[in-house]
XYZ file of N, CA and C in Angstrom:
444
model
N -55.526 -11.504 62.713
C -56.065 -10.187 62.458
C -55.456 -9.137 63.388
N -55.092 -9.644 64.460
C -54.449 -8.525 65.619
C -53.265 -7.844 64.588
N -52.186 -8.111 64.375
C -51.140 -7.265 63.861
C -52.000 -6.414 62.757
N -53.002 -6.634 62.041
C -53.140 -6.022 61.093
C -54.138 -4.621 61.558
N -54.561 -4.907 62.804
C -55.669 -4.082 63.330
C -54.451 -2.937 63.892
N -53.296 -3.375 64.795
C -52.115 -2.588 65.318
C -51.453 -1.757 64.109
N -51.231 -2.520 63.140
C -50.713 -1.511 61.999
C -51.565 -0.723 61.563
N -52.692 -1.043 61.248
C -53.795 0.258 60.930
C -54.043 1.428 61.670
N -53.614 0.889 63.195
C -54.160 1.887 64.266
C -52.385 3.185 64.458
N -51.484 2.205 63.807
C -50.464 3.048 64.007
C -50.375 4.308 63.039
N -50.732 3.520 61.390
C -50.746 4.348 60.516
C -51.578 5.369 60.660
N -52.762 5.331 61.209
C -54.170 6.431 61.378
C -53.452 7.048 62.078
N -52.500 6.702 63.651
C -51.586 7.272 64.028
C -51.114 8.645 63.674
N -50.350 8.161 62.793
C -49.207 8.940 61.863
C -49.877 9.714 61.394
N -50.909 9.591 60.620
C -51.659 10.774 59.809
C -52.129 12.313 61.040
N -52.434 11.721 61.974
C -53.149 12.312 62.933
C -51.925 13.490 63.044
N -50.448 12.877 63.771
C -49.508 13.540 64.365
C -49.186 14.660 62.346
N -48.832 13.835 61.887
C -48.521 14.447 60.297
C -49.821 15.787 60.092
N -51.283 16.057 60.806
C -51.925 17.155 60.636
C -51.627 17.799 61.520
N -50.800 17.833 62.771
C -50.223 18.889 63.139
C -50.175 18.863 64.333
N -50.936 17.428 65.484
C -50.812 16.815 66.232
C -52.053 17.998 67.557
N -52.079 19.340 67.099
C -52.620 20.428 67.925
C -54.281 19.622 67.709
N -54.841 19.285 68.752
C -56.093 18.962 68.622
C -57.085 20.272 68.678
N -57.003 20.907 69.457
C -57.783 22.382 69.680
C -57.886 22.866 68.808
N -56.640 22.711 67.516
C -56.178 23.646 66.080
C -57.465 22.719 64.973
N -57.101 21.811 64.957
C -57.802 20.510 63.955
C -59.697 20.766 63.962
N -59.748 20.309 65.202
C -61.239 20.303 66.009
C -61.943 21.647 65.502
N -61.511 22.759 65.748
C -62.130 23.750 65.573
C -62.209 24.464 64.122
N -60.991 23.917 63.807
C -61.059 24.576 61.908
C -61.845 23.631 61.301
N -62.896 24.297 60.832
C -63.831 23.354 59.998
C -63.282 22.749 58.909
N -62.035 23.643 58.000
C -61.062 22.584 56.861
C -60.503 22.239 57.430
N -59.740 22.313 58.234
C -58.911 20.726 59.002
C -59.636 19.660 59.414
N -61.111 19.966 59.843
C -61.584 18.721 60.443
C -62.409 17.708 59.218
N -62.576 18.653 58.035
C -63.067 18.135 56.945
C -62.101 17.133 56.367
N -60.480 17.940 56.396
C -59.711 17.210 55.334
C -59.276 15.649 56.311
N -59.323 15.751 57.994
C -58.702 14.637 58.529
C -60.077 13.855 58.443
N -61.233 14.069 58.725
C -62.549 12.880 58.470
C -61.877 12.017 56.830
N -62.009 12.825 56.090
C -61.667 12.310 54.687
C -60.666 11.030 54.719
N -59.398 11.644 55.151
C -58.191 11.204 55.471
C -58.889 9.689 56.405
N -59.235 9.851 57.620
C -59.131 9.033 58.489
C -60.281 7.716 57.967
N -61.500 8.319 57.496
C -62.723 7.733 57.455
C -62.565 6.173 56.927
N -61.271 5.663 55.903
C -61.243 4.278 55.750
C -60.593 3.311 56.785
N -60.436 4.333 58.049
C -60.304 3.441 59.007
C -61.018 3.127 59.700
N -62.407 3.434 59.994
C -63.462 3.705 60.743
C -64.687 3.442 60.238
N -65.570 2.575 60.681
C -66.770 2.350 60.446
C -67.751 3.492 60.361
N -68.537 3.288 59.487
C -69.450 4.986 59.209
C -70.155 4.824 60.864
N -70.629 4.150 61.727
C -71.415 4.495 62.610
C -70.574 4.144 64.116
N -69.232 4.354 63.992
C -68.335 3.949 64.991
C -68.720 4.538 66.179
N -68.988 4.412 67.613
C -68.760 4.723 68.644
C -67.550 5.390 69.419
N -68.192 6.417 70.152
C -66.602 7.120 71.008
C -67.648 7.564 71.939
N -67.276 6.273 73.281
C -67.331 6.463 74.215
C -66.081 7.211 75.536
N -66.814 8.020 75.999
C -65.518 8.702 77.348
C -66.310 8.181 78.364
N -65.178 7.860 79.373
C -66.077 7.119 80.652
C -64.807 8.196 81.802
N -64.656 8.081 82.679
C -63.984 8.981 83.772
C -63.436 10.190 83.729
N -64.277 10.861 82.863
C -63.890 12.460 82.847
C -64.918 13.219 83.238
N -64.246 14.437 83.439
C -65.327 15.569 83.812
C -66.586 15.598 82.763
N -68.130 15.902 83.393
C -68.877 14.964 82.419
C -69.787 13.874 82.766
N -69.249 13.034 83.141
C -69.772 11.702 83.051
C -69.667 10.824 81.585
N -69.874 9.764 81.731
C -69.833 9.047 80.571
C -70.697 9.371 79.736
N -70.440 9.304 78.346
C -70.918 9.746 77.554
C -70.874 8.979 76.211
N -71.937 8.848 75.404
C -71.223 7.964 74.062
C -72.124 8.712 72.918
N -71.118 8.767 71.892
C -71.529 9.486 70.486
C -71.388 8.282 69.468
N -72.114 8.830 68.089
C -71.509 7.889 66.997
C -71.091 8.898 65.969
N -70.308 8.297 65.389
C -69.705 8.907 63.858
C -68.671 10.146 64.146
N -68.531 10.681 63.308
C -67.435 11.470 63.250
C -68.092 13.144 63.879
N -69.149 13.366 63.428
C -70.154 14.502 63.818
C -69.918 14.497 65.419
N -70.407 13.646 65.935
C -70.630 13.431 67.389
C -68.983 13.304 68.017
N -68.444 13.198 67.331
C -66.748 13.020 67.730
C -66.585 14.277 67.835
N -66.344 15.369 66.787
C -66.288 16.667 66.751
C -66.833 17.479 67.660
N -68.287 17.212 68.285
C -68.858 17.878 69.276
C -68.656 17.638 70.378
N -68.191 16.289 70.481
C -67.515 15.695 72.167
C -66.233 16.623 72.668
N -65.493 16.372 71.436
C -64.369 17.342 71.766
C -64.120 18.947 71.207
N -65.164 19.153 71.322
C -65.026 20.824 71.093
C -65.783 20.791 72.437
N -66.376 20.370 73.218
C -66.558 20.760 74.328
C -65.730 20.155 75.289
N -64.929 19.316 75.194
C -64.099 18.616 76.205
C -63.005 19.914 75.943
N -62.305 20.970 74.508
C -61.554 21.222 74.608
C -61.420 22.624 74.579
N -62.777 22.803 75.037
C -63.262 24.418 75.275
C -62.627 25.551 75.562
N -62.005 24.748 77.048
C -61.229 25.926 77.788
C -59.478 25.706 77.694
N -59.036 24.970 76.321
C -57.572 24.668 76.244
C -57.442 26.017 75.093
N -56.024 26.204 75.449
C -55.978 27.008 73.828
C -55.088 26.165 73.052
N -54.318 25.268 73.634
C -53.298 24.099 73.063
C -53.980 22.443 73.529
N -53.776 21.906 72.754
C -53.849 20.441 73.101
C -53.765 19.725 72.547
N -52.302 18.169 72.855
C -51.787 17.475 72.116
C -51.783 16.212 73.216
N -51.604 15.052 72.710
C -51.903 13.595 72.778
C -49.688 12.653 72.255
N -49.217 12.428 73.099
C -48.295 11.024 72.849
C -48.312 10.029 73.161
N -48.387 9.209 72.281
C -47.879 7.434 72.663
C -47.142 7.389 73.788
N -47.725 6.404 74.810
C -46.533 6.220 75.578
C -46.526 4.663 75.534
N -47.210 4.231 75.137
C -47.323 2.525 74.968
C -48.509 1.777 74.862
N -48.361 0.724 73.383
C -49.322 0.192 72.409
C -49.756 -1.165 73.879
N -50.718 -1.571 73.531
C -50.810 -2.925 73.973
C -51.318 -3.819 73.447
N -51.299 -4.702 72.489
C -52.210 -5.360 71.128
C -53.028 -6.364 72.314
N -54.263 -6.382 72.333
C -55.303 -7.627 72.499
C -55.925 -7.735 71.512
N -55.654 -8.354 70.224
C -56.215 -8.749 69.098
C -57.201 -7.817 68.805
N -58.432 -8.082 69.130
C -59.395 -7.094 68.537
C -59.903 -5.937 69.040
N -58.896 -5.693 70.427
C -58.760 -4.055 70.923
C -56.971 -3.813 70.714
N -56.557 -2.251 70.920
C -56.012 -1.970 71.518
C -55.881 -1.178 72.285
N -55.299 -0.940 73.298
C -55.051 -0.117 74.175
C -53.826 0.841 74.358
N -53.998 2.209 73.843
C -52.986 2.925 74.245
C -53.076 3.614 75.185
N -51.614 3.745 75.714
C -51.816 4.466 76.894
C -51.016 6.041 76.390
N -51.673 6.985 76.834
C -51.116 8.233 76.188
C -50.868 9.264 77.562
N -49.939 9.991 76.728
C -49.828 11.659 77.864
C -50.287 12.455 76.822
N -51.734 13.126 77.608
C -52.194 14.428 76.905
C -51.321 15.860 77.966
N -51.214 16.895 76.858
C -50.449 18.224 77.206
C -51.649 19.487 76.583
N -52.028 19.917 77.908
C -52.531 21.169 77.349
C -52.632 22.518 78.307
N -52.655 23.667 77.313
C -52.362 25.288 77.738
C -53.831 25.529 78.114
N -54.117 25.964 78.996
C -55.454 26.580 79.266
C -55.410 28.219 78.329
N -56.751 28.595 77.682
C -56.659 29.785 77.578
C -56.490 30.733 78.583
N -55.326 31.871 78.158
C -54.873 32.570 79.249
C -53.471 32.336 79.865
N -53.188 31.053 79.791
C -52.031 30.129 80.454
C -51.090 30.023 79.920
N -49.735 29.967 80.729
C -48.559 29.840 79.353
C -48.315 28.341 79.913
N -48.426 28.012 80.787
C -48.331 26.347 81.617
C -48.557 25.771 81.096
N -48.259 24.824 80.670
C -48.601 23.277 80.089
C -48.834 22.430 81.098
N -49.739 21.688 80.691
C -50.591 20.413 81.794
C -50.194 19.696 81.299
N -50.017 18.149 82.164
C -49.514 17.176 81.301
C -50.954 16.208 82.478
N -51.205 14.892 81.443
C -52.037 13.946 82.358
C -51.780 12.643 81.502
N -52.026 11.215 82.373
C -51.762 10.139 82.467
C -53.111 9.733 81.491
N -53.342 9.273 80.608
C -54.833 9.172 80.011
C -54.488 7.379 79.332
N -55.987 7.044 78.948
C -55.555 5.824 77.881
C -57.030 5.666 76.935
N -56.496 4.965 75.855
C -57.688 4.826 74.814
C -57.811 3.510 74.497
N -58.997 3.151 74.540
C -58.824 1.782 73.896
C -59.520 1.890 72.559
N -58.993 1.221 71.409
C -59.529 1.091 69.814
C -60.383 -0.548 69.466
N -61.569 -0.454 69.061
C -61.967 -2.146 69.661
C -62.466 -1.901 67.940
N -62.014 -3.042 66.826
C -61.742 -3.673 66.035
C -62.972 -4.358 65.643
N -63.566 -3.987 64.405
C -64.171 -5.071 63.895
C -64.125 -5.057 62.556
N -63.898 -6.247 61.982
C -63.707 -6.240 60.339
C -62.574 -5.668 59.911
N -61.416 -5.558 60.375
C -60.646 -4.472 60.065
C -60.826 -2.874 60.347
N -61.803 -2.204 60.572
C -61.989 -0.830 60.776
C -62.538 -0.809 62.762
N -62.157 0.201 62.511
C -62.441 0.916 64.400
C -64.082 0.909 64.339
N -64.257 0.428 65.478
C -66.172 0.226 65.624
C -66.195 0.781 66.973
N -64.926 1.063 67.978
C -65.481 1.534 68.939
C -64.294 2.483 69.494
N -64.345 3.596 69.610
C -63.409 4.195 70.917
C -63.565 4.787 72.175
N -62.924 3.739 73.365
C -63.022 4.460 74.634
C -61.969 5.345 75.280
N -62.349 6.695 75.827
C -61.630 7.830 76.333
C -61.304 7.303 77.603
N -60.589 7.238 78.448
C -60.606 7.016 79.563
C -59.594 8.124 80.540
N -60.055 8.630 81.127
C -59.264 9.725 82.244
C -58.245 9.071 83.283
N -58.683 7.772 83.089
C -57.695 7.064 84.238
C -57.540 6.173 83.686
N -56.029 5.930 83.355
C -55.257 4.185 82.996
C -55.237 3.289 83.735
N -55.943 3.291 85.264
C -55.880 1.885 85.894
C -57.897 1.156 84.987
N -58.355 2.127 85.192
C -59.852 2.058 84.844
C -59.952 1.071 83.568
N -58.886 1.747 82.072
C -58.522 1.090 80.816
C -58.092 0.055 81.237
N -57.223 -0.350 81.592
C -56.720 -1.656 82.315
C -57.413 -2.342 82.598
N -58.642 -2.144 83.431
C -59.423 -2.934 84.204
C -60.129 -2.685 83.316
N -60.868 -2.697 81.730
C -61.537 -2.722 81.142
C -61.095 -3.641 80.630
N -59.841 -3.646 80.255
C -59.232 -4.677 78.804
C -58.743 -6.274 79.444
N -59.353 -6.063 81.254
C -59.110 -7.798 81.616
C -57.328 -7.307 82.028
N -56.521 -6.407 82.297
C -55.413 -6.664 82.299
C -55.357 -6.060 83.587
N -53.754 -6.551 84.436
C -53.718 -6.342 86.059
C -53.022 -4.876 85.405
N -52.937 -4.464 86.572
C -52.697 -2.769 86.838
C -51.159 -3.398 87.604
């Protein structure tokens, strides 16, 4: 089941970067965020979890896509840009773990931020049942059992 959970998570991937990759843009337009739920939703369990653990905040956990939307319209409040790259998959069968560089413009700012971030995608039945945010990639690491 692992390769098939990695290919799903790549393709949802693709769709994501293919709407325009601007999260701040997506999140906040109510038809963009309508048409990517649509889009995304057969990858995802109707009552999926998205937990963030080491960010400004404190940990926090939502379900469904509603509670996704509101996590990050307030996580992305004060960006006027913000985008997410692969920097490397890690398959553990029924998670994975990416590790990503998020880039974002503060409103006001012409600077771009760049930060070290990672997500883990935890698998059940074929569809996403859980996602964790994590602000720090040694933290993901030490979640998924793997040495730093």
């Amino acid at each position: 089941m692992s390769r098939e959970n990695l290919d799903r998570l790549l393709s949802m991937l693709s769709l994501l970067s293919d709407a325009g990759g601007d999260l701040t843009r997506i999140v906040r337009d109510d038809e963009l965020w309508a048409r990517l739920v649509e889009t995304l939703a057969p990858y995802f369990h109707e009552d999926y979890e998205l937990v963030t653990t080491g960010l400004p905040g404190g940990t926090t956990v939502g379900k469904g896509f509603d509670d996704n939307r509101a996590s990050r319209l307030d996580w992305l409040a004060p960006f006027a840009t913000y985008r997410q790259e692969v920097e490397e998959v890690v398959d553990c069968g029924d998670r994975v773990l990416l590790l990503v560089r998020a880039f974002g413009r503060l409103v006001g700012s012409v600077q771009e931020l760049s930060h070290a971030a990672a997500e883990v995608f935890v698998f059940r039945d074929g569809k996403i049942a859980r996602i964790e945010l994590y602000g720090n990639r040694a933290r993901a690491r030490k979640a998924m059992g793997l040495e730093e």
